[in-house]
Amino acid sequence: MIQRFIELGEGYSDIYELVELARTNSHRVHRLLVLKTTKNNREVLSPVVVLKPAGEGNLQPLYISREGIPAKEPSVQRQELFEALSNEIETPIIPIEVKPSSEFNEVDLYFNYIIGILRLNNLIPPLQ
């Protein structure tokens, strides 16, 4: 199985898109994750929706809004949207502490690092 990150942006509209994507594919949601990190002396969150492969496909998509939510923003509306999604589709959010993407020379290396963490913790299936 191939796991691949599909990155959305970091704004409000991107979080709405991520939530709607999970909502309309609720039958395919495998996991909801929140990656926690500190970037530029600021705590940020990356919500991730992990879907099951489509049909006979061998691709497991992981939709992410990379470091798109400040952990201590005045309005926690984006966090609340993701939590409401979790309640609606009855899938718990799994928090994971990770390094910031800025510590990697390329975004693909960061995503490989995250995939390794997820596989080691049995949150996504192993490479087959």
Short mmCIF file of C-alpha atoms in Angstrom, two decimals:
data_model
loop_
_atom_site.label_atom_id
_atom_site.label_comp_id
_atom_site.label_asym_id
_atom_site.label_seq_id
_atom_site.Cartn_x
_atom_site.Cartn_y
_atom_site.Cartn_z
CA MET A 1 0.00 0.00 0.00
CA ILE A 2 1.22 3.46 -0.87
CA GLN A 3 0.52 6.32 1.52
CA ARG A 4 0.72 9.83 0.13
CA PHE A 5 0.13 13.22 1.70
CA ILE A 6 -2.12 15.62 -0.15
CA GLU A 7 -1.48 19.09 1.21
CA LEU A 8 -4.13 21.75 1.49
CA GLY A 9 -3.31 25.32 2.49
CA GLU A 10 -3.13 26.84 5.96
CA GLY A 11 -6.13 29.19 6.00
CA TYR A 12 -9.69 29.03 7.29
CA SER A 13 -11.09 27.94 3.92
CA ASP A 14 -8.61 25.06 3.79
CA ILE A 15 -9.76 23.73 7.17
CA TYR A 16 -13.37 23.92 5.96
CA GLU A 17 -12.34 21.98 2.85
CA LEU A 18 -10.54 19.36 4.96
CA VAL A 19 -13.59 18.93 7.21
CA GLU A 20 -15.97 18.72 4.26
CA LEU A 21 -13.72 16.20 2.53
CA ALA A 22 -13.84 13.97 5.63
CA ARG A 23 -17.56 14.49 6.07
CA THR A 24 -18.44 13.49 2.50
CA ASN A 25 -16.07 10.52 2.68
CA SER A 26 -16.95 9.52 6.24
CA HIS A 27 -17.30 5.88 5.17
CA ARG A 28 -13.63 5.97 4.10
CA VAL A 29 -12.13 7.79 7.12
CA HIS A 30 -9.44 5.61 8.69
CA ARG A 31 -8.06 8.08 11.24
CA LEU A 32 -8.17 11.72 12.31
CA LEU A 33 -4.83 13.04 13.54
CA VAL A 34 -3.46 16.29 14.90
CA LEU A 35 0.27 16.77 14.54
CA LYS A 36 1.59 19.14 17.21
CA THR A 37 4.84 21.05 16.87
CA THR A 38 6.63 24.31 17.59
CA LYS A 39 7.60 26.40 14.56
CA ASN A 40 9.25 29.82 14.87
CA ASN A 41 8.68 29.79 18.67
CA ARG A 42 4.96 29.25 18.08
CA GLU A 43 2.91 26.14 18.80
CA VAL A 44 1.04 25.01 15.70
CA LEU A 45 -1.24 22.12 14.78
CA SER A 46 -1.60 20.16 11.57
CA PRO A 47 -4.95 18.40 11.20
CA VAL A 48 -4.77 15.23 9.11
CA VAL A 49 -7.55 13.12 7.63
CA VAL A 50 -6.40 9.62 6.71
CA LEU A 51 -8.72 7.88 4.26
CA LYS A 52 -8.97 4.21 3.33
CA PRO A 53 -7.99 3.40 -0.27
CA ALA A 54 -10.74 3.90 -2.83
CA GLY A 55 -12.16 0.69 -4.26
CA GLU A 56 -9.42 -1.53 -5.60
CA GLY A 57 -6.89 1.29 -5.35
CA ASN A 58 -3.56 0.85 -3.64
CA LEU A 59 -3.27 4.50 -2.53
CA GLN A 60 -4.09 5.65 0.98
CA PRO A 61 -4.42 9.46 0.92
CA LEU A 62 -3.52 11.57 3.95
CA TYR A 63 -5.02 15.05 3.62
CA ILE A 64 -3.21 17.67 5.69
CA SER A 65 -3.30 21.35 6.47
CA ARG A 66 0.38 21.55 7.39
CA GLU A 67 1.02 23.70 10.45
CA GLY A 68 -2.11 25.63 9.61
CA ILE A 69 -3.64 26.15 13.04
CA PRO A 70 -1.99 28.20 15.79
CA ALA A 71 -2.39 26.15 18.99
CA LYS A 72 -3.13 29.23 21.07
CA GLU A 73 -5.10 31.44 18.74
CA PRO A 74 -7.61 33.87 20.24
CA SER A 75 -10.47 32.04 18.55
CA VAL A 76 -10.17 28.27 18.55
CA GLN A 77 -12.73 28.02 15.76
CA ARG A 78 -10.51 25.91 13.48
CA GLN A 79 -9.76 23.47 16.30
CA GLU A 80 -13.44 23.31 17.17
CA LEU A 81 -14.34 22.54 13.54
CA PHE A 82 -12.04 19.51 13.56
CA GLU A 83 -13.34 18.38 16.98
CA ALA A 84 -16.94 18.71 15.78
CA LEU A 85 -16.05 16.57 12.78
CA SER A 86 -14.59 13.95 15.13
CA ASN A 87 -17.84 13.85 17.12
CA GLU A 88 -20.00 13.80 14.00
CA ILE A 89 -18.26 10.84 12.35
CA GLU A 90 -17.50 9.17 15.70
CA THR A 91 -13.76 8.95 15.09
CA PRO A 92 -11.38 10.10 17.82
CA ILE A 93 -8.59 12.57 17.10
CA ILE A 94 -5.15 11.14 17.80
CA PRO A 95 -2.58 13.79 18.85
CA ILE A 96 1.08 13.24 17.90
CA GLU A 97 4.12 15.39 18.78
CA VAL A 98 6.43 15.83 15.75
CA LYS A 99 9.34 17.95 14.53
CA PRO A 100 8.41 21.05 12.51
CA SER A 101 8.61 20.82 8.73
CA SER A 102 11.16 23.66 8.75
CA GLU A 103 13.76 21.17 10.07
CA PHE A 104 13.67 19.33 6.74
CA ASN A 105 15.21 20.50 3.46
CA GLU A 106 12.19 19.35 1.48
CA VAL A 107 8.52 18.91 2.30
CA ASP A 108 8.65 15.36 0.88
CA LEU A 109 11.29 14.44 3.50
CA TYR A 110 9.01 15.79 6.22
CA PHE A 111 6.10 13.73 4.90
CA ASN A 112 8.30 10.60 4.79
CA TYR A 113 9.24 11.27 8.43
CA ILE A 114 5.55 11.53 9.39
CA ILE A 115 4.64 8.37 7.45
CA GLY A 116 7.41 6.53 9.31
CA ILE A 117 6.03 7.66 12.67
CA LEU A 118 2.50 6.64 11.68
CA ARG A 119 3.63 3.20 10.50
CA LEU A 120 5.73 2.58 13.62
CA ASN A 121 2.71 3.39 15.79
CA ASN A 122 0.41 1.21 13.68
CA LEU A 123 -1.75 4.19 12.77
CA ILE A 124 -1.46 3.36 9.05
CA PRO A 125 -0.75 -0.03 7.46
CA PRO A 126 2.84 -1.07 6.69
CA LEU A 127 4.33 -0.81 3.23
CA GLN A 128 3.48 -3.95 1.25
#
